[in-house]
mmCIF file of C-alpha atoms in Angstrom:
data_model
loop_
_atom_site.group_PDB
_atom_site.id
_atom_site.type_symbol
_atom_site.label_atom_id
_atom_site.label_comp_id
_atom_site.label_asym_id
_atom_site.label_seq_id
_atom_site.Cartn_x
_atom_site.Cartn_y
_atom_site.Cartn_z
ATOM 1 C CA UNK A 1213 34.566 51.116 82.665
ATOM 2 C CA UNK A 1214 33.830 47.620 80.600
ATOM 3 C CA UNK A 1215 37.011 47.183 78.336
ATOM 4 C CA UNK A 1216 37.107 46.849 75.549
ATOM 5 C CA UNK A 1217 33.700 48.971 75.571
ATOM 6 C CA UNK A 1218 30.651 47.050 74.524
ATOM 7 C CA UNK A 1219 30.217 47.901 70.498
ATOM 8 C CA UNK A 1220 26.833 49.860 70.353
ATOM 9 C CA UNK A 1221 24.209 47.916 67.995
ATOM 10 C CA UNK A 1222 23.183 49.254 65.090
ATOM 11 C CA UNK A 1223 19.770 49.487 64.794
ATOM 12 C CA UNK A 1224 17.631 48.293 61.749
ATOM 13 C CA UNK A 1225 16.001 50.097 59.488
ATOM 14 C CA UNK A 1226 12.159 50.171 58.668
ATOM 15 C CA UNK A 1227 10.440 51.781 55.965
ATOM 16 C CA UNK A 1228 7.047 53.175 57.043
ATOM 17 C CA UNK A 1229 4.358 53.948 54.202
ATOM 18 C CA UNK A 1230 1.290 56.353 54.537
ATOM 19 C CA UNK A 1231 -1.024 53.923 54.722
ATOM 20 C CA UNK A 1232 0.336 53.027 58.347
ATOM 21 C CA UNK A 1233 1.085 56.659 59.377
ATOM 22 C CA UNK A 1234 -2.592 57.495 58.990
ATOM 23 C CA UNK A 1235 -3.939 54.519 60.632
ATOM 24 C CA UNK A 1236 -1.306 55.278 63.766
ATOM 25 C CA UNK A 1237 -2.818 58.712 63.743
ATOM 26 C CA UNK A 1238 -6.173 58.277 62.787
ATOM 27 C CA UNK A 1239 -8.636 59.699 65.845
ATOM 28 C CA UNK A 1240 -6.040 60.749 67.877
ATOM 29 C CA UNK A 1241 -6.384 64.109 67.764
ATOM 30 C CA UNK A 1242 -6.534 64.515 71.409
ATOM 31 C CA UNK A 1243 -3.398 62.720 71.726
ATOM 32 C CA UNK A 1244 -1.495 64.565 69.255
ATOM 33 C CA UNK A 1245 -2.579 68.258 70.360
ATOM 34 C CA UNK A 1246 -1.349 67.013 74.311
ATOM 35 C CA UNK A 1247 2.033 65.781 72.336
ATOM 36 C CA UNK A 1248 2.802 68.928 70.421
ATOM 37 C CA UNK A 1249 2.169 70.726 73.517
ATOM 38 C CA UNK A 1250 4.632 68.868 75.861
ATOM 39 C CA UNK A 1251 7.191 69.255 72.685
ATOM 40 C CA UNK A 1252 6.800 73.180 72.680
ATOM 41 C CA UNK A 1253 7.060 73.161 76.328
ATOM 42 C CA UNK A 1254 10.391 70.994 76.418
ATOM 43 C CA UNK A 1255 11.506 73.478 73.256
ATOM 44 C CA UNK A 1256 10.573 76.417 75.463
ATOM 45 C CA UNK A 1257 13.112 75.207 78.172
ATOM 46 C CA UNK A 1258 15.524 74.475 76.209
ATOM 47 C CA UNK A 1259 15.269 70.769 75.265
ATOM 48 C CA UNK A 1260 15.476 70.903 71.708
ATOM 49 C CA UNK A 1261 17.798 71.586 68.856
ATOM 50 C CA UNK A 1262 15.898 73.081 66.158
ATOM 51 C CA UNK A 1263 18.676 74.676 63.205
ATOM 52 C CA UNK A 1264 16.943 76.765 61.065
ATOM 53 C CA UNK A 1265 15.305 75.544 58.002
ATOM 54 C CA UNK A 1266 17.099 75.156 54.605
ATOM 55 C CA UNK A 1267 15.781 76.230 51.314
ATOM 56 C CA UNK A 1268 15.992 74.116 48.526
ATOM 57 C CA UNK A 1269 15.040 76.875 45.312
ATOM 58 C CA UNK A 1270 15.250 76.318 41.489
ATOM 59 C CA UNK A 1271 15.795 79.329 39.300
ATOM 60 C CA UNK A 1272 13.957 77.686 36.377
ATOM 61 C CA UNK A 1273 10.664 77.110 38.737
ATOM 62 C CA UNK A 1274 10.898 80.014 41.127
ATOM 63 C CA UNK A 1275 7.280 78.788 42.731
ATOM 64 C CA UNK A 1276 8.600 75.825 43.857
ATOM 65 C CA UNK A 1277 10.896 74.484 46.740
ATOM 66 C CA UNK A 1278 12.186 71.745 49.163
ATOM 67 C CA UNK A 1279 12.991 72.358 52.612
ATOM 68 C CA UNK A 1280 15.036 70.367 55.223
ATOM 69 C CA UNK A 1281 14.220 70.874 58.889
ATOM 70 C CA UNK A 1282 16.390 68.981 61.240
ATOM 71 C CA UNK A 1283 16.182 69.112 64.547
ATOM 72 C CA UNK A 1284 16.544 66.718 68.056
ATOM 73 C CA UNK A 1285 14.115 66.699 70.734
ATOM 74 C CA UNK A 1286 15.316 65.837 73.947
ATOM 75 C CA UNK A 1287 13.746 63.645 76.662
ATOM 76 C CA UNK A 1288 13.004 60.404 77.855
ATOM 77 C CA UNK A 1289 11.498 59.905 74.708
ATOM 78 C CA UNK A 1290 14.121 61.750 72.259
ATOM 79 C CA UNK A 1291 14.700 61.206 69.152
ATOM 80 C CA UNK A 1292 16.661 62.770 66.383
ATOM 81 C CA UNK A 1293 15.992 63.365 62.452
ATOM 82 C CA UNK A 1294 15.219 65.342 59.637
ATOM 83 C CA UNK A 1295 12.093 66.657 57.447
ATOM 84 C CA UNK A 1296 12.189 66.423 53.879
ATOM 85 C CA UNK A 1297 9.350 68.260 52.587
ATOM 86 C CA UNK A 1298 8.698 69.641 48.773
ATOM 87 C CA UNK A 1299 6.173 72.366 47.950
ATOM 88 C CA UNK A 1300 5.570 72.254 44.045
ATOM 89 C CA UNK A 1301 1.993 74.463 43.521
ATOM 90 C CA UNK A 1302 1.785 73.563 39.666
ATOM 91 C CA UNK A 1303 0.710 69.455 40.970
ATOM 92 C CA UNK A 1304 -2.385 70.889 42.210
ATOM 93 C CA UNK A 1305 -3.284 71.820 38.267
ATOM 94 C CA UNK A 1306 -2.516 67.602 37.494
ATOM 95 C CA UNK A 1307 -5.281 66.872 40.657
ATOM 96 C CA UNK A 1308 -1.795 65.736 42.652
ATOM 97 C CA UNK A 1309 -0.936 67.231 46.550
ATOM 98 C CA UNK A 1310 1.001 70.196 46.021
ATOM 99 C CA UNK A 1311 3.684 68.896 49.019
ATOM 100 C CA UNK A 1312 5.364 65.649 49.496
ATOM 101 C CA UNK A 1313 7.591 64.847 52.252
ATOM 102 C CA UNK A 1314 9.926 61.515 54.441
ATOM 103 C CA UNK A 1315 10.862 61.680 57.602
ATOM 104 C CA UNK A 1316 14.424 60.067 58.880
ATOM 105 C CA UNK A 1317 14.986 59.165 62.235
ATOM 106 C CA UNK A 1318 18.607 58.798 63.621
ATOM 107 C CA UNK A 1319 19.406 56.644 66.725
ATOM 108 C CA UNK A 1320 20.765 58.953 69.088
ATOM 109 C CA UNK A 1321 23.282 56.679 69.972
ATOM 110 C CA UNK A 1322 25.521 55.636 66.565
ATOM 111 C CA UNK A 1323 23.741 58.349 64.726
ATOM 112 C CA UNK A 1324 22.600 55.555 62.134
ATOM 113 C CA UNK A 1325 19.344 55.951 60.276
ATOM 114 C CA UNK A 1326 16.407 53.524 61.897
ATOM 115 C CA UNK A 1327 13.101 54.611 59.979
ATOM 116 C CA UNK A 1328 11.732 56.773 56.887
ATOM 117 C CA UNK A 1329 8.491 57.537 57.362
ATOM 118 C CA UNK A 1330 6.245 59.273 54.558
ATOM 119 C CA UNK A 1331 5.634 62.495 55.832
ATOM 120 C CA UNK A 1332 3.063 64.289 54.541
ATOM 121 C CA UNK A 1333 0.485 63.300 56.846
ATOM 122 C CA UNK A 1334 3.240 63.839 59.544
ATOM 123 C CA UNK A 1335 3.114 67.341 58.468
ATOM 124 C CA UNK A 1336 -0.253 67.840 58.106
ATOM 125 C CA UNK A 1337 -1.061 66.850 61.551
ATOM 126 C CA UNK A 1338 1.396 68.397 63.828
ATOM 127 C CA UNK A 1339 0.544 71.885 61.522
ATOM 128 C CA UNK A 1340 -3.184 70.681 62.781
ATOM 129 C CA UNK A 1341 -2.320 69.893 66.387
ATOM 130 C CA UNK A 1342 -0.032 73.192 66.186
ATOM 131 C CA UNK A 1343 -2.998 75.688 65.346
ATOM 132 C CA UNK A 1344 -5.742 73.367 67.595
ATOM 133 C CA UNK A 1345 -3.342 73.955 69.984
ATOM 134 C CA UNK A 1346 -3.038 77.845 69.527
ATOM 135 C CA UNK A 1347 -6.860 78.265 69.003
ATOM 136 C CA UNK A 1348 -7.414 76.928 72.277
ATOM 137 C CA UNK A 1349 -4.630 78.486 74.215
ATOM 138 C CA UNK A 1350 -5.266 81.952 72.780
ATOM 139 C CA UNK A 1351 -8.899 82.044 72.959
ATOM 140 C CA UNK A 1352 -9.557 81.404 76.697
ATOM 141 C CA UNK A 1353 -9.380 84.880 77.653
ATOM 142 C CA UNK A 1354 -12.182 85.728 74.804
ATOM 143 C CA UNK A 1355 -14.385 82.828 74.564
ATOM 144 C CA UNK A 1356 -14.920 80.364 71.608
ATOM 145 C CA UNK A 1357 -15.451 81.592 68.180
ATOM 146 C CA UNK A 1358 -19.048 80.420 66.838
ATOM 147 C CA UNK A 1359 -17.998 81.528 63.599
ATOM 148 C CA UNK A 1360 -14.817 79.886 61.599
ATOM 149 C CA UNK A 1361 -13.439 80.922 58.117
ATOM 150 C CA UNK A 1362 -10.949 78.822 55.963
ATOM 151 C CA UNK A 1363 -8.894 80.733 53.539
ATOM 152 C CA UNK A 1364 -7.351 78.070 51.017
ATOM 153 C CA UNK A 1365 -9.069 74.636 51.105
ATOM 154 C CA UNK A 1366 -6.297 71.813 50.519
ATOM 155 C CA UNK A 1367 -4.863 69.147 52.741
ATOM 156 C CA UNK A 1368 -3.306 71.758 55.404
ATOM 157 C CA UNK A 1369 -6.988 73.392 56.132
ATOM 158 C CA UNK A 1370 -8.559 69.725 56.024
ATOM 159 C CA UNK A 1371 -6.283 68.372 59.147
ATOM 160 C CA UNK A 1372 -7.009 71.869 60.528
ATOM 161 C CA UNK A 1373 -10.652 71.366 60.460
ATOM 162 C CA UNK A 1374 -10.668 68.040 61.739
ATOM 163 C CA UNK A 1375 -8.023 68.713 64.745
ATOM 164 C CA UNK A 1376 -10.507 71.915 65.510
ATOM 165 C CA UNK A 1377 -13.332 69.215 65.587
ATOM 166 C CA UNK A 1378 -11.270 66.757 67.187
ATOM 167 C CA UNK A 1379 -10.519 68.916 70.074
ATOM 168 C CA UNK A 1380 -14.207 69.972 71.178
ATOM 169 C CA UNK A 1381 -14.851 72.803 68.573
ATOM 170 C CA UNK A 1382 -18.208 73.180 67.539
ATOM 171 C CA UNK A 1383 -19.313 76.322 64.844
ATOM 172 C CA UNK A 1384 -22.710 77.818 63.617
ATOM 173 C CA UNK A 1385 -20.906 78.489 60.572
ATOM 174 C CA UNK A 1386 -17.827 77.658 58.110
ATOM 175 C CA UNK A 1387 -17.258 79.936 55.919
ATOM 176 C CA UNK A 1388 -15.176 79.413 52.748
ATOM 177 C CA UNK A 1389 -13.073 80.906 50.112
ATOM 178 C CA UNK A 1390 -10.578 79.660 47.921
ATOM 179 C CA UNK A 1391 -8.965 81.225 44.534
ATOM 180 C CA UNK A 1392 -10.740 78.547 42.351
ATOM 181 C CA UNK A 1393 -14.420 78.096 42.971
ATOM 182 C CA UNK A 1394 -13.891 74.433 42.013
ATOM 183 C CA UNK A 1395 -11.702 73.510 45.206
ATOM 184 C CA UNK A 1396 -13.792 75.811 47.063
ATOM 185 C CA UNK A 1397 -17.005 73.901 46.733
ATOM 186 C CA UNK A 1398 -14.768 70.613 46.826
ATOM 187 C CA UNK A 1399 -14.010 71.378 50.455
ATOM 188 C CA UNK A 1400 -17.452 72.178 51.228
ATOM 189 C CA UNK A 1401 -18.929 68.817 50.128
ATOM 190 C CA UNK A 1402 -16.023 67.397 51.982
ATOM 191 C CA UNK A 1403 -17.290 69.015 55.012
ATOM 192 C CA UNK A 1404 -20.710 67.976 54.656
ATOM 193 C CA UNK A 1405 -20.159 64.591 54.080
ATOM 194 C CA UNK A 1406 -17.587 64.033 56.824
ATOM 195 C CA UNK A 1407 -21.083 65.246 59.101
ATOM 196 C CA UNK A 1408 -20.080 68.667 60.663
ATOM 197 C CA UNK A 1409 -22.373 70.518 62.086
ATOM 198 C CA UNK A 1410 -23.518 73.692 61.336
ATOM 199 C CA UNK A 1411 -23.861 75.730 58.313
ATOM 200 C CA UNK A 1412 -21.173 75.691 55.295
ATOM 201 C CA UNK A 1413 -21.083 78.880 53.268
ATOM 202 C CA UNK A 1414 -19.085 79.863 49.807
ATOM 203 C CA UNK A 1415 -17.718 83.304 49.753
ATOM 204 C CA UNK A 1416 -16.537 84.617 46.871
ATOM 205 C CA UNK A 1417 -14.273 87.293 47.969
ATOM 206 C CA UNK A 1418 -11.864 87.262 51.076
ATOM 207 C CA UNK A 1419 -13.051 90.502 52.604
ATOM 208 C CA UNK A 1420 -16.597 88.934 52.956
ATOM 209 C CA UNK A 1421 -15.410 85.563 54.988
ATOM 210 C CA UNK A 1422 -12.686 87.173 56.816
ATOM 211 C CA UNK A 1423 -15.795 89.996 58.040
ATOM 212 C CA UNK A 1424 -18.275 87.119 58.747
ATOM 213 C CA UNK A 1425 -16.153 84.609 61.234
ATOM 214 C CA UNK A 1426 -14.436 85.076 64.704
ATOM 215 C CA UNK A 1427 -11.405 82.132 63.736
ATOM 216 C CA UNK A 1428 -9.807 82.930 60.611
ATOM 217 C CA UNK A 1429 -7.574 80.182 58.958
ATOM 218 C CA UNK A 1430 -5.157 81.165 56.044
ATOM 219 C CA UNK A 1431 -3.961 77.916 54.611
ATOM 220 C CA UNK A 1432 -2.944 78.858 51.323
ATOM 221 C CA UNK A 1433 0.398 78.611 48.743
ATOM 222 C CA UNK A 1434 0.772 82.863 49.095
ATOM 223 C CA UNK A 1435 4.145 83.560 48.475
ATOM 224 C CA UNK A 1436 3.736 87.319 49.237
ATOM 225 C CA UNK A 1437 0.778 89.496 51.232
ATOM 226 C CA UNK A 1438 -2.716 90.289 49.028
ATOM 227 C CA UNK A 1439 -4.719 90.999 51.828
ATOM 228 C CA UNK A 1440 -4.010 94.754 52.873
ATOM 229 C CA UNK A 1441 -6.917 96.359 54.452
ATOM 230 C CA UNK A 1442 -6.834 95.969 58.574
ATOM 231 C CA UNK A 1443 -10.156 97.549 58.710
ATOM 232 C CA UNK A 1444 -11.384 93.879 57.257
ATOM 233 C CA UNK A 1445 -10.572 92.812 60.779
ATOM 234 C CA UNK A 1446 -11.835 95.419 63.063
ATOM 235 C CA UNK A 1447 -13.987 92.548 64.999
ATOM 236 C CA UNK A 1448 -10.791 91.435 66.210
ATOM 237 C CA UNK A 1449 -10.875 87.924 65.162
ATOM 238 C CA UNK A 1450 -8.002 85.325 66.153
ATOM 239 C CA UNK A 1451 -6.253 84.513 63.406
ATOM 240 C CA UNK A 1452 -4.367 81.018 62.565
ATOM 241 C CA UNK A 1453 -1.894 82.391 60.459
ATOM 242 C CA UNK A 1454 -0.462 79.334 59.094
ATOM 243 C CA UNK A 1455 0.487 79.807 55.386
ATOM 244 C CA UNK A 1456 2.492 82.790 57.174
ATOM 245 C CA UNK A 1457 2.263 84.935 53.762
ATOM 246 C CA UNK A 1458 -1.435 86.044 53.203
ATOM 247 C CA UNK A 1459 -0.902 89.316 55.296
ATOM 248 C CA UNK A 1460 0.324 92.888 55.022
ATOM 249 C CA UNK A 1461 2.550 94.351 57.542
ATOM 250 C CA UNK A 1462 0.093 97.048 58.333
ATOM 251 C CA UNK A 1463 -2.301 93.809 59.069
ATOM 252 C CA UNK A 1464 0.398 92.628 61.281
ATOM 253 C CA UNK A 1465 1.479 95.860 63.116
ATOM 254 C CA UNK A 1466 -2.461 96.515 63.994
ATOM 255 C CA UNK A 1467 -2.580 93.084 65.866
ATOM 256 C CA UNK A 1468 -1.526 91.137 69.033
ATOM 257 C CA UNK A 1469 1.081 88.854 67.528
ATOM 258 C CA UNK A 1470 2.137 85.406 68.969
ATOM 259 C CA UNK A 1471 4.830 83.027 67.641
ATOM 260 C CA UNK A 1472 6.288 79.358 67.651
ATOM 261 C CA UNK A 1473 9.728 80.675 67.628
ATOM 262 C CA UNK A 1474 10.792 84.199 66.932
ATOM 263 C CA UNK A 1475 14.117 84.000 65.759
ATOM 264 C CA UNK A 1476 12.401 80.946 62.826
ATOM 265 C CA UNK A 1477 9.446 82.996 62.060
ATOM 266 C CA UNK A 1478 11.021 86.400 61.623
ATOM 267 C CA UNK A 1479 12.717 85.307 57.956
ATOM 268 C CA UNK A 1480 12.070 83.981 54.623
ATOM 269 C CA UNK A 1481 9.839 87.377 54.048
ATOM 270 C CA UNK A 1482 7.159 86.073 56.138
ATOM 271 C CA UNK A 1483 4.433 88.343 57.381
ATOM 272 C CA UNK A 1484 6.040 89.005 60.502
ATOM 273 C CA UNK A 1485 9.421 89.122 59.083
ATOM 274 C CA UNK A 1486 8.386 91.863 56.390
ATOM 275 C CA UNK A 1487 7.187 93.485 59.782
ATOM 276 C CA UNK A 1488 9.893 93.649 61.284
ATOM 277 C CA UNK A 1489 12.001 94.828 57.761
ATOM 278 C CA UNK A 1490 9.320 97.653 57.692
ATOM 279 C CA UNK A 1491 9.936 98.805 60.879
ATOM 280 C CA UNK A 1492 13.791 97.829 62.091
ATOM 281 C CA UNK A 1493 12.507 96.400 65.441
ATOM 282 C CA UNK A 1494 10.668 93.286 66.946
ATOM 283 C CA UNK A 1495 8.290 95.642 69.162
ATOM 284 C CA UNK A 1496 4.988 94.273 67.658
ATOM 285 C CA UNK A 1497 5.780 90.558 68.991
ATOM 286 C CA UNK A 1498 3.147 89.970 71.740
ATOM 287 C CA UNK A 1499 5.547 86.783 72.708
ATOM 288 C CA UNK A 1500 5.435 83.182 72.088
ATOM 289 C CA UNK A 1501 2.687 80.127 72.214
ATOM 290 C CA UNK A 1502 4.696 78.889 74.774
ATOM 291 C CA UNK A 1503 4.805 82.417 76.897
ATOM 292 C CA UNK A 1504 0.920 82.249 77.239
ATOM 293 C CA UNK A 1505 0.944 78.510 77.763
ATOM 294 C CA UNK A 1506 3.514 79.655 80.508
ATOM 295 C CA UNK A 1507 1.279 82.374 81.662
ATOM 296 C CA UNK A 1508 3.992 84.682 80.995
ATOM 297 C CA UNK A 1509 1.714 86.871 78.228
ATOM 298 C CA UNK A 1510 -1.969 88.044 78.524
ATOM 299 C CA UNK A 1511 -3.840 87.536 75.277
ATOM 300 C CA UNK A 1512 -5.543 90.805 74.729
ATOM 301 C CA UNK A 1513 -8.993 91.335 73.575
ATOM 302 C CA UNK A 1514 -9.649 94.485 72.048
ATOM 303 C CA UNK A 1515 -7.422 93.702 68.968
ATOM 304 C CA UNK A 1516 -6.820 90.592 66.472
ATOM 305 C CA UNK A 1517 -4.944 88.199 67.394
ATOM 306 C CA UNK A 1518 -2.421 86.451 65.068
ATOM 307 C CA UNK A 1519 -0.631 82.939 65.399
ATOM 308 C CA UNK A 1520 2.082 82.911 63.149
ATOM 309 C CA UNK A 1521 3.894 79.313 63.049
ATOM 310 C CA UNK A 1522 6.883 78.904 61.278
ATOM 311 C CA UNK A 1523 6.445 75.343 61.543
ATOM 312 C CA UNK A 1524 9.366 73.760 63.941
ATOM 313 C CA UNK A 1525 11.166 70.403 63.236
ATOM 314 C CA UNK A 1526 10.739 69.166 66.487
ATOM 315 C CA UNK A 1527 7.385 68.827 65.942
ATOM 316 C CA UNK A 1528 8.024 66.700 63.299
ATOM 317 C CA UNK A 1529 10.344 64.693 64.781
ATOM 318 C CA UNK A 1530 7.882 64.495 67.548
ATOM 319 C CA UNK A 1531 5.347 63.067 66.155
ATOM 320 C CA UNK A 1532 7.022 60.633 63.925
ATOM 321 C CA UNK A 1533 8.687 59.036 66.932
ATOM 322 C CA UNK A 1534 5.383 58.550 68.492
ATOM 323 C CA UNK A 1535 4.314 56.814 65.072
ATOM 324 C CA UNK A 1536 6.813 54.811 65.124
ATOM 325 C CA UNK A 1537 6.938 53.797 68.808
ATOM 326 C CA UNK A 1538 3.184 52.515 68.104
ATOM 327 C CA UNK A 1539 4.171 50.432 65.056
ATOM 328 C CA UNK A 1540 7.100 48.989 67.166
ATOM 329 C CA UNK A 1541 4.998 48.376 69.997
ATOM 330 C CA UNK A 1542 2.624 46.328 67.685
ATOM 331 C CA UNK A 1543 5.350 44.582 65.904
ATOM 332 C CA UNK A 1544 4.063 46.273 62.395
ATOM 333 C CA UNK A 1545 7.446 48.228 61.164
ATOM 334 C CA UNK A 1546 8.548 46.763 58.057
ATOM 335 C CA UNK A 1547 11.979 46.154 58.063
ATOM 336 C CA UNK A 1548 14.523 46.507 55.705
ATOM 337 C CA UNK A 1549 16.695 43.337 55.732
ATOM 338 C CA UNK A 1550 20.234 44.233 55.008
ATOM 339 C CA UNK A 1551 19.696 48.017 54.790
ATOM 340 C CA UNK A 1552 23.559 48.798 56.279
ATOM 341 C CA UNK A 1553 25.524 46.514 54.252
ATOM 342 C CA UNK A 1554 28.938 47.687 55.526
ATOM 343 C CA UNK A 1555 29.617 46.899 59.129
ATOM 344 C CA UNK A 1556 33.260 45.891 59.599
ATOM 345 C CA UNK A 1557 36.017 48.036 59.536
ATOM 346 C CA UNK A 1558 38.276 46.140 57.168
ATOM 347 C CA UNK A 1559 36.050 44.176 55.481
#
């Protein structure tokens, strides 16, 4: 042992805007998908630490939250942190993003802060790279869907759209539906003028889209289940789950239903977790992402099929690491001169 021990540095700190998360990330969907993958695989064998999720709820604005996901991924590449994220719905009415976010890294070794990263995009992509991920993992026993349908049309079903894209998908048709017309044909345009193929179609009610496509996408702010009717999805369509609220347990208990993380998703009165209230047992989980990835699980195909992602930290952390790494690697990080201004013990 060196004595006295070598004093461990302390790293500095960089402050890392938008702008340069979305360049870092920009057309690297491919990239992404393979990273979230190799994150739930290491989280599957126990590399993680991913605490549950705290709630951050206001009595005076009972629609609105902030939630703080830490968690540690493990690795050669590990890195530890927390997720800041806020989810106020009323912005949307001022033509602001409903959620806001920062990331924090830690240094795994003094435990000291080294980066914030705005984290919005963050979130948005590895929610992307998350459902990509489960679209193409639980679809290879039933083929491709021709035919996609985006409930809710804000930032969350963008990235989704563009990691589906991104990752080889190609659709005869996109069908749409939001509460307010207005966003509705917003995200249409949006989708014609970023060039995808195939044709883009406004439905005005949620039974007719979820009828009409194969890959269903529920991206909304639903804070409890208004879709009740499981004859809707008698074509047994795969089903991103991913605003984890939209659905009735009858919906639910009529499906195959896979999970990030059971013990995560099964609370907060999600779908699954309203479920599993309903019924006192766990019996209608199918398994995990990572248990078909595994080939643990068969994906069956004479019912729907519901992902249900709770949305894990380590993802987060995941992916801002990488981010970081790149801006590092290019010597871009903007750093904070003086951030830790009280180093010595005594003064």
């Amino acid at each position: 042992m060196e004595y006295p021990p070598k004093r461990p540095a302390v790293p500095t700190f960089s402050v890392i805007s938008g702008a340069q998360v979305k360049r870092v990330l920009a057309d690297r969907e491919d990239v992404i998908v393979e990273l979230i993958s190799a994150t739930y695989r290491l989280h599957h064998a126990g590399g993680t630490v991913n605490p549950p999720s705290y709630f951050l709820r206001f009595p005076d604005r009972p629609d609105a939250r902030i939630i703080a996901l830490p968690a540690a991924v493990g690795g050669e590449a590990g890195a530890d942190g927390i997720k800041w994220i806020s989810s106020f719905p009323g912005n949307v009415q001022h033509g602001i993003p409903r959620a806001s976010a920062v990331l924090v890294l830690n240094d795994p070794k003094t435990g000291y802060p080294y980066a914030c990263l705005e984290s919005s995009v963050i979130s948005a992509v590895r929610t992307a790279a998350s459902a990509a991920l489960a679209a193409d993992w639980l679809s290879r026993d039933r083929g491709r869907a021709k035919r996609v349908g985006f409930i809710g049309t804000g930032l969350i079903a963008r990235y989704i759209h563009t990691y589906l894209a991104g990752t080889g998908w190609e659709f005869d048709s996109v069908g749409i539906h939001d509460v307010s017309a207005e966003h509705g044909a917003g995200f249409r345009d949006y989708l014609q003028g970023a060039g995808g193929a195939g044709e883009f179609v406004l439905h005005d009610s949620a039974e007719s889209l979820i009828r009409s496509s194969d890959l269903l996408v529920f991206a909304t702010v639903a804070g409890s289940p208004y879709i009740h009717t499981s004859e809707w999805f008698s074509h047994n369509p795969l089903v991103l789950n991913v605003s984890l609220r939209d659905l009735s347990p009858e919906i639910i208990l009529g499906s195959a239903n896979f999970l990030d993380d059971i013990e995560h998703c099964l609370k907060a009165n999600t779908s699954p977790h309203l479920a599993e209230q309903q019924t006192g047992n766990r019996e209608f989980v199918t398994g995990t992402l990572a248990d078909v990835m595994h080939g643990a699980v068969r994906v069956p195909e004479n019912r729907p099929v519901i992902f249900s992602p709770f949305g894990l930290g380590v993802l987060d952390i995941a992916v801002g690491k990488y981010v970081w790494d790149e801006l590092h690697s290019s010597g871009e990080l903007l750093v904070i001169d003086e951030f830790f201004a009280e180093l010595r013990r005594y003064g």
